[in-house]
mmCIF file of C-alpha atoms and ligand atoms in Angstrom:
data_model
loop_
_atom_site.group_PDB
_atom_site.id
_atom_site.type_symbol
_atom_site.label_atom_id
_atom_site.label_comp_id
_atom_site.label_asym_id
_atom_site.label_seq_id
_atom_site.Cartn_x
_atom_site.Cartn_y
_atom_site.Cartn_z
ATOM 1 C CA MET J 1 119.671 113.344 92.074
ATOM 2 C CA ILE J 2 117.404 115.997 90.727
ATOM 3 C CA SER J 3 113.870 116.635 91.826
ATOM 4 C CA ILE J 4 111.775 119.657 90.631
ATOM 5 C CA LYS J 5 108.170 120.383 91.288
ATOM 6 C CA ASN J 6 105.816 122.895 89.890
ATOM 7 C CA LEU J 7 108.583 125.082 88.460
ATOM 8 C CA HIS J 8 107.574 128.338 86.891
ATOM 9 C CA LYS J 9 109.641 131.086 85.206
ATOM 10 C CA SER J 10 108.586 134.280 83.445
ATOM 11 C CA TYR J 11 110.716 136.932 81.793
ATOM 12 C CA GLN J 12 109.655 140.500 82.326
ATOM 13 C CA MET J 13 109.979 142.718 79.302
ATOM 14 C CA GLY J 14 108.829 146.234 80.055
ATOM 15 C CA SER J 15 105.212 146.004 80.990
ATOM 16 C CA SER J 16 104.718 142.606 79.429
ATOM 17 C CA SER J 17 105.719 139.250 80.827
ATOM 18 C CA LEU J 18 106.538 136.030 78.966
ATOM 19 C CA HIS J 19 105.589 132.891 80.911
ATOM 20 C CA VAL J 20 108.264 130.322 79.712
ATOM 21 C CA LEU J 21 108.058 127.501 82.186
ATOM 22 C CA LYS J 22 104.499 126.709 83.354
ATOM 23 C CA GLY J 23 104.725 124.072 86.015
ATOM 24 C CA ILE J 24 107.495 121.642 85.384
ATOM 25 C CA ASP J 25 107.748 118.367 87.317
ATOM 26 C CA PHE J 26 110.758 116.305 86.707
ATOM 27 C CA GLU J 27 112.951 113.717 88.466
ATOM 28 C CA VAL J 28 116.391 112.440 87.437
ATOM 29 C CA GLU J 29 118.063 109.565 89.130
ATOM 30 C CA GLU J 30 121.769 109.190 89.481
ATOM 31 C CA GLY J 31 123.393 107.735 86.314
ATOM 32 C CA GLU J 32 120.681 108.777 83.896
ATOM 33 C CA LEU J 33 121.440 110.248 80.470
ATOM 34 C CA VAL J 34 118.495 112.443 79.593
ATOM 35 C CA ALA J 35 117.764 114.386 76.429
ATOM 36 C CA ILE J 36 115.675 117.533 76.756
ATOM 37 C CA MET J 37 114.030 118.222 73.434
ATOM 38 C CA GLY J 38 111.646 120.910 72.144
ATOM 39 C CA SER J 39 111.504 123.544 69.387
ATOM 40 C CA SER J 40 113.442 126.747 69.554
ATOM 41 C CA GLY J 41 112.128 129.081 72.136
ATOM 42 C CA SER J 42 110.360 126.216 74.148
ATOM 43 C CA GLY J 43 112.337 126.989 77.236
ATOM 44 C CA LYS J 44 115.067 124.294 77.162
ATOM 45 C CA SER J 45 117.917 126.618 78.010
ATOM 46 C CA THR J 46 115.813 128.373 80.657
ATOM 47 C CA LEU J 47 115.145 125.019 82.336
ATOM 48 C CA LEU J 48 118.858 123.972 82.135
ATOM 49 C CA ASN J 49 119.991 127.286 83.520
ATOM 50 C CA ILE J 50 117.707 126.933 86.545
ATOM 51 C CA LEU J 51 118.861 123.293 87.047
ATOM 52 C CA GLY J 52 122.434 124.601 86.681
ATOM 53 C CA MET J 53 121.807 127.409 89.195
ATOM 54 C CA LEU J 54 122.756 130.038 86.631
ATOM 55 C CA ASP J 55 119.170 131.371 86.988
ATOM 56 C CA THR J 56 116.358 131.108 89.529
ATOM 57 C CA ALA J 57 112.802 129.996 89.201
ATOM 58 C CA ASP J 58 109.842 132.278 90.195
ATOM 59 C CA GLU J 59 108.067 129.447 91.885
ATOM 60 C CA GLY J 60 108.503 125.712 92.591
ATOM 61 C CA ASP J 61 110.846 123.406 94.447
ATOM 62 C CA TYR J 62 114.311 122.215 93.333
ATOM 63 C CA ILE J 63 116.222 119.608 95.243
ATOM 64 C CA LEU J 64 119.723 118.730 94.008
ATOM 65 C CA ASP J 65 121.509 115.796 95.642
ATOM 66 C CA GLY J 66 119.410 116.263 98.792
ATOM 67 C CA VAL J 67 119.968 120.013 98.974
ATOM 68 C CA GLU J 68 117.142 122.406 98.614
ATOM 69 C CA ILE J 69 118.093 125.042 96.108
ATOM 70 C CA LYS J 70 116.202 128.093 97.253
ATOM 71 C CA ASP J 71 116.922 131.596 98.405
ATOM 72 C CA LEU J 72 120.692 130.897 98.414
ATOM 73 C CA ASP J 73 122.970 133.934 98.448
ATOM 74 C CA GLU J 74 125.360 134.213 95.513
ATOM 75 C CA THR J 75 128.340 132.892 97.564
ATOM 76 C CA LYS J 76 126.503 129.684 98.520
ATOM 77 C CA ALA J 77 125.002 129.256 95.064
ATOM 78 C CA ALA J 78 128.457 129.549 93.584
ATOM 79 C CA LYS J 79 129.827 126.999 96.012
ATOM 80 C CA TYR J 80 127.074 124.479 95.164
ATOM 81 C CA ARG J 81 127.385 125.240 91.410
ATOM 82 C CA ASN J 82 131.166 124.395 91.637
ATOM 83 C CA LYS J 83 130.611 121.367 93.695
ATOM 84 C CA PHE J 84 127.634 119.846 91.966
ATOM 85 C CA LEU J 85 127.542 120.951 88.326
ATOM 86 C CA GLY J 86 129.548 120.919 85.177
ATOM 87 C CA PHE J 87 128.475 122.878 82.070
ATOM 88 C CA VAL J 88 129.040 122.324 78.364
ATOM 89 C CA PHE J 89 127.705 124.958 75.874
ATOM 90 C CA GLN J 90 127.118 124.946 72.154
ATOM 91 C CA SER J 91 129.786 127.633 71.674
ATOM 92 C CA PHE J 92 132.387 125.791 73.885
ATOM 93 C CA ASN J 93 133.149 128.978 75.914
ATOM 94 C CA LEU J 94 136.831 128.346 76.044
ATOM 95 C CA ILE J 95 139.202 131.209 76.904
ATOM 96 C CA ASN J 96 140.996 132.071 73.700
ATOM 97 C CA TYR J 97 144.342 133.061 75.067
ATOM 98 C CA LYS J 98 144.740 130.075 77.397
ATOM 99 C CA ASN J 99 145.811 126.702 76.083
ATOM 100 C CA ALA J 100 143.816 123.510 76.438
ATOM 101 C CA ALA J 101 145.438 122.497 79.789
ATOM 102 C CA GLU J 102 144.964 126.005 81.168
ATOM 103 C CA ASN J 103 141.348 125.984 80.212
ATOM 104 C CA VAL J 104 140.709 122.654 81.915
ATOM 105 C CA SER J 105 142.509 123.687 85.062
ATOM 106 C CA LEU J 106 141.030 127.141 85.536
ATOM 107 C CA PRO J 107 137.889 126.050 87.468
ATOM 108 C CA LEU J 108 140.217 124.064 89.761
ATOM 109 C CA TYR J 109 142.143 127.290 90.452
ATOM 110 C CA TYR J 110 138.869 128.923 91.715
ATOM 111 C CA GLN J 111 138.347 125.898 93.901
ATOM 112 C CA GLY J 112 141.731 126.447 95.569
ATOM 113 C CA VAL J 113 143.447 123.371 94.145
ATOM 114 C CA SER J 114 147.183 123.711 94.151
ATOM 115 C CA ARG J 115 149.081 124.486 90.952
ATOM 116 C CA LYS J 116 150.777 121.135 90.803
ATOM 117 C CA GLU J 117 147.619 119.170 91.267
ATOM 118 C CA ARG J 118 145.740 121.344 88.754
ATOM 119 C CA GLN J 119 148.288 120.550 86.068
ATOM 120 C CA GLN J 120 148.107 116.913 86.865
ATOM 121 C CA VAL J 121 144.334 116.753 86.892
ATOM 122 C CA ALA J 122 144.093 118.838 83.647
ATOM 123 C CA LEU J 123 146.363 116.427 81.848
ATOM 124 C CA GLU J 124 144.522 113.434 83.213
ATOM 125 C CA TYR J 125 141.212 114.684 81.953
ATOM 126 C CA LEU J 126 142.614 115.826 78.559
ATOM 127 C CA ASP J 127 143.961 112.267 78.253
ATOM 128 C CA ARG J 128 140.533 110.920 78.999
ATOM 129 C CA VAL J 129 139.004 112.881 76.101
ATOM 130 C CA GLY J 130 141.938 111.873 73.861
ATOM 131 C CA LEU J 131 143.666 115.234 73.741
ATOM 132 C CA LYS J 132 146.780 114.818 75.911
ATOM 133 C CA GLU J 133 148.987 115.651 72.965
ATOM 134 C CA TRP J 134 147.045 118.900 72.453
ATOM 135 C CA ALA J 135 147.514 120.206 76.014
ATOM 136 C CA THR J 136 149.683 123.240 75.057
ATOM 137 C CA HIS J 137 147.557 124.214 72.032
ATOM 138 C CA LEU J 138 145.327 127.255 71.983
ATOM 139 C CA PRO J 139 141.650 126.912 71.127
ATOM 140 C CA SER J 140 142.259 128.581 67.765
ATOM 141 C CA GLU J 141 144.478 125.587 66.854
ATOM 142 C CA LEU J 142 141.761 123.078 67.645
ATOM 143 C CA SER J 143 138.817 121.860 65.567
ATOM 144 C CA GLY J 144 135.245 122.272 66.766
ATOM 145 C CA GLY J 145 135.088 118.754 68.053
ATOM 146 C CA GLN J 146 138.389 119.116 69.825
ATOM 147 C CA LYS J 147 137.228 122.298 71.430
ATOM 148 C CA GLN J 148 134.078 120.635 72.715
ATOM 149 C CA ARG J 149 136.134 117.800 74.096
ATOM 150 C CA VAL J 150 138.303 120.300 75.997
ATOM 151 C CA ALA J 151 135.169 121.929 77.333
ATOM 152 C CA ILE J 152 133.915 118.409 78.476
ATOM 153 C CA ALA J 153 137.259 117.787 80.155
ATOM 154 C CA ARG J 154 137.047 121.133 81.940
ATOM 155 C CA ALA J 155 133.514 120.350 83.083
ATOM 156 C CA MET J 156 134.397 116.825 84.310
ATOM 157 C CA ALA J 157 137.704 117.792 86.044
ATOM 158 C CA SER J 158 135.801 119.163 89.087
ATOM 159 C CA GLN J 159 133.968 115.776 89.276
ATOM 160 C CA PRO J 160 130.478 117.291 89.229
ATOM 161 C CA LYS J 161 127.428 115.319 90.324
ATOM 162 C CA VAL J 162 125.604 116.342 87.160
ATOM 163 C CA LEU J 163 126.820 117.349 83.705
ATOM 164 C CA LEU J 164 124.610 119.821 81.951
ATOM 165 C CA ALA J 165 125.096 120.251 78.147
ATOM 166 C CA ASP J 166 123.135 122.822 76.247
ATOM 167 C CA GLU J 167 123.161 121.859 72.519
ATOM 168 C CA PRO J 168 126.775 120.489 72.818
ATOM 169 C CA THR J 169 126.598 119.361 69.227
ATOM 170 C CA GLY J 170 124.721 122.324 67.863
ATOM 171 C CA ALA J 171 127.844 123.932 66.237
ATOM 172 C CA LEU J 172 129.308 120.563 64.915
ATOM 173 C CA ASP J 173 128.949 118.577 61.756
ATOM 174 C CA THR J 174 127.251 115.153 61.986
ATOM 175 C CA LYS J 175 130.451 113.104 62.297
ATOM 176 C CA THR J 176 131.939 115.329 64.946
ATOM 177 C CA SER J 177 128.589 115.455 66.735
ATOM 178 C CA TYR J 178 128.633 111.727 67.012
ATOM 179 C CA GLU J 179 132.181 111.746 68.336
ATOM 180 C CA VAL J 180 131.181 114.102 71.078
ATOM 181 C CA MET J 181 128.095 111.968 71.918
ATOM 182 C CA ASP J 182 130.270 108.938 72.024
ATOM 183 C CA LEU J 183 132.377 110.744 74.687
ATOM 184 C CA ILE J 184 129.136 111.784 76.569
ATOM 185 C CA GLN J 185 127.995 108.130 76.436
ATOM 186 C CA GLN J 186 131.320 106.926 77.795
ATOM 187 C CA ILE J 187 131.189 109.462 80.707
ATOM 188 C CA ASN J 188 127.656 108.328 81.423
ATOM 189 C CA ASP J 189 128.819 104.627 81.340
ATOM 190 C CA GLU J 190 131.200 105.528 84.165
ATOM 191 C CA GLY J 191 128.057 106.348 86.224
ATOM 192 C CA ASN J 192 127.845 110.082 85.783
ATOM 193 C CA THR J 193 124.393 111.780 85.493
ATOM 194 C CA ILE J 194 124.008 113.866 82.269
ATOM 195 C CA LEU J 195 121.391 116.081 80.781
ATOM 196 C CA VAL J 196 121.654 117.029 77.187
ATOM 197 C CA VAL J 197 119.599 119.757 75.564
ATOM 198 C CA THR J 198 119.139 119.124 71.851
ATOM 199 C CA HIS J 199 116.675 119.597 69.010
ATOM 200 C CA GLU J 200 118.183 116.880 66.885
ATOM 201 C CA PRO J 201 116.238 113.565 67.085
ATOM 202 C CA ASP J 202 119.287 111.446 66.210
ATOM 203 C CA ILE J 203 121.278 112.969 69.124
ATOM 204 C CA ALA J 204 118.268 112.378 71.530
ATOM 205 C CA GLN J 205 118.243 108.775 70.423
ATOM 206 C CA MET J 206 121.756 108.476 71.887
ATOM 207 C CA CYS J 207 120.321 109.238 75.268
ATOM 208 C CA LYS J 208 118.502 106.880 77.633
ATOM 209 C CA ARG J 209 115.490 109.040 78.068
ATOM 210 C CA ILE J 210 113.732 111.832 76.218
ATOM 211 C CA VAL J 211 111.861 114.639 77.793
ATOM 212 C CA MET J 212 109.851 116.782 75.372
ATOM 213 C CA LEU J 213 109.115 120.453 76.325
ATOM 214 C CA LYS J 214 106.308 122.376 74.557
ATOM 215 C CA ASP J 215 104.657 125.581 75.423
ATOM 216 C CA GLY J 216 106.234 125.543 78.857
ATOM 217 C CA VAL J 217 105.253 122.111 80.038
ATOM 218 C CA ILE J 218 106.641 118.558 79.664
ATOM 219 C CA VAL J 219 104.378 116.891 77.043
ATOM 220 C CA GLU J 220 106.299 113.635 76.797
ATOM 221 C CA ASP J 221 108.782 111.769 79.000
ATOM 222 C CA LYS J 222 109.800 108.344 77.665
ATOM 223 C CA LYS J 223 112.620 105.801 77.873
ATOM 224 C CA VAL J 224 114.642 105.202 74.750
ATOM 225 C CA LYS J 225 114.020 101.512 73.930
ATOM 226 C CA GLN J 226 117.180 101.094 71.821
ATOM 227 C CA VAL J 227 119.779 103.645 72.637
ATOM 228 C CA LYS J 228 121.922 104.439 69.571
ATOM 229 C CA ALA J 229 125.541 103.838 70.121
ATOM 230 C CA ALA J 230 127.351 106.914 68.868
ATOM 231 C CA ALA J 231 130.538 105.073 68.222
ATOM 232 C CA HIS J 232 128.976 102.803 65.696
ATOM 233 C CA VAL J 233 127.261 105.265 63.331
HETATM 234 P P1 ADP H 1 115.199 127.340 73.979
HETATM 235 O O1 ADP H 1 116.482 127.130 74.575
HETATM 236 O O2 ADP H 1 114.287 126.142 74.072
HETATM 237 O O3 ADP H 1 115.356 127.769 72.568
HETATM 238 P P2 ADP H 1 114.917 129.550 75.784
HETATM 239 O O4 ADP H 1 114.898 128.924 77.164
HETATM 240 O O5 ADP H 1 116.350 130.124 75.447
HETATM 241 O O6 ADP H 1 114.400 128.483 74.747
HETATM 242 O O7 ADP H 1 113.904 130.699 75.652
HETATM 243 C C1 ADP H 1 112.497 130.553 75.911
HETATM 244 C C2 ADP H 1 111.847 131.821 75.611
HETATM 245 O O8 ADP H 1 112.209 132.765 76.549
HETATM 246 C C3 ADP H 1 112.040 132.400 74.290
HETATM 247 O O9 ADP H 1 110.925 133.009 73.752
HETATM 248 C C4 ADP H 1 113.118 133.478 74.611
HETATM 249 O O10 ADP H 1 113.109 134.530 73.648
HETATM 250 C C5 ADP H 1 112.754 133.935 75.961
HETATM 251 N N1 ADP H 1 113.944 134.339 76.753
HETATM 252 C C6 ADP H 1 114.995 133.635 77.044
HETATM 253 N N2 ADP H 1 115.860 134.278 77.887
HETATM 254 C C7 ADP H 1 115.301 135.480 78.074
HETATM 255 C C8 ADP H 1 115.689 136.725 78.826
HETATM 256 N N3 ADP H 1 116.821 136.700 79.524
HETATM 257 N N4 ADP H 1 114.893 137.751 78.740
HETATM 258 C C9 ADP H 1 113.686 137.748 78.126
HETATM 259 N N5 ADP H 1 113.306 136.695 77.374
HETATM 260 C C10 ADP H 1 114.003 135.632 77.401
HETATM 261 MG MG1 MG H 2 118.454 127.105 73.975
#
């Protein structure tokens, strides 16, 4: 599903340059649930943003679902991004003046889905995350966990090949974090490929594989022997 080879990324800051990713090699198969760990500043978000086509690498190869992601113009990049990828962020990134259903259906609008189908799909996905009754509520009327579930419904409604989550539980208390991870595990059980950036070891233990980033390289890549079921903690 994902194959990257010798990926490098530096940030230019005036006359100095910060080498953040220093040759990352990484493969993800369809259906995996991978945690990307590492201390703050280790390059987790940079890597996820490149995988999510929100940013480009300086060097290296990236193949996503058989498509080489390189030198794409912005229109093509946007097309692949919509088609292949779903995003979930720590800060939810919902639109405050739109209700839950409108937030879920907005990406579908940009994909040219008809109004009627958008409404239907939005309700279907809100139902899947247990929030059908909250469809007409604004984000300000939802708890943090509910907001993140709306964000997950929004990401999944386009049926992406890969769901990318950057610290999805970073702004949530422990109980709510586990509820969100329970949902992520359920979505993975349905066969979806998911990458979760986290710096919390207990959250990583709820994934099937843990990749550790340090100083711009992968220092460890291991299968989780006993995946923690989020629903039972
Ligand atoms: P993490 O998500 O693991 O905390 P990041 O990928 O966000 O790490 O950042 C890695 C390093 O790159 C940090 O030192 C950060 O300050 C720097 N960095 C991130 N984004 C930018 C940017 N747009 N411009 C300059 N430096 C950046
Ligand atoms: Mg980060």
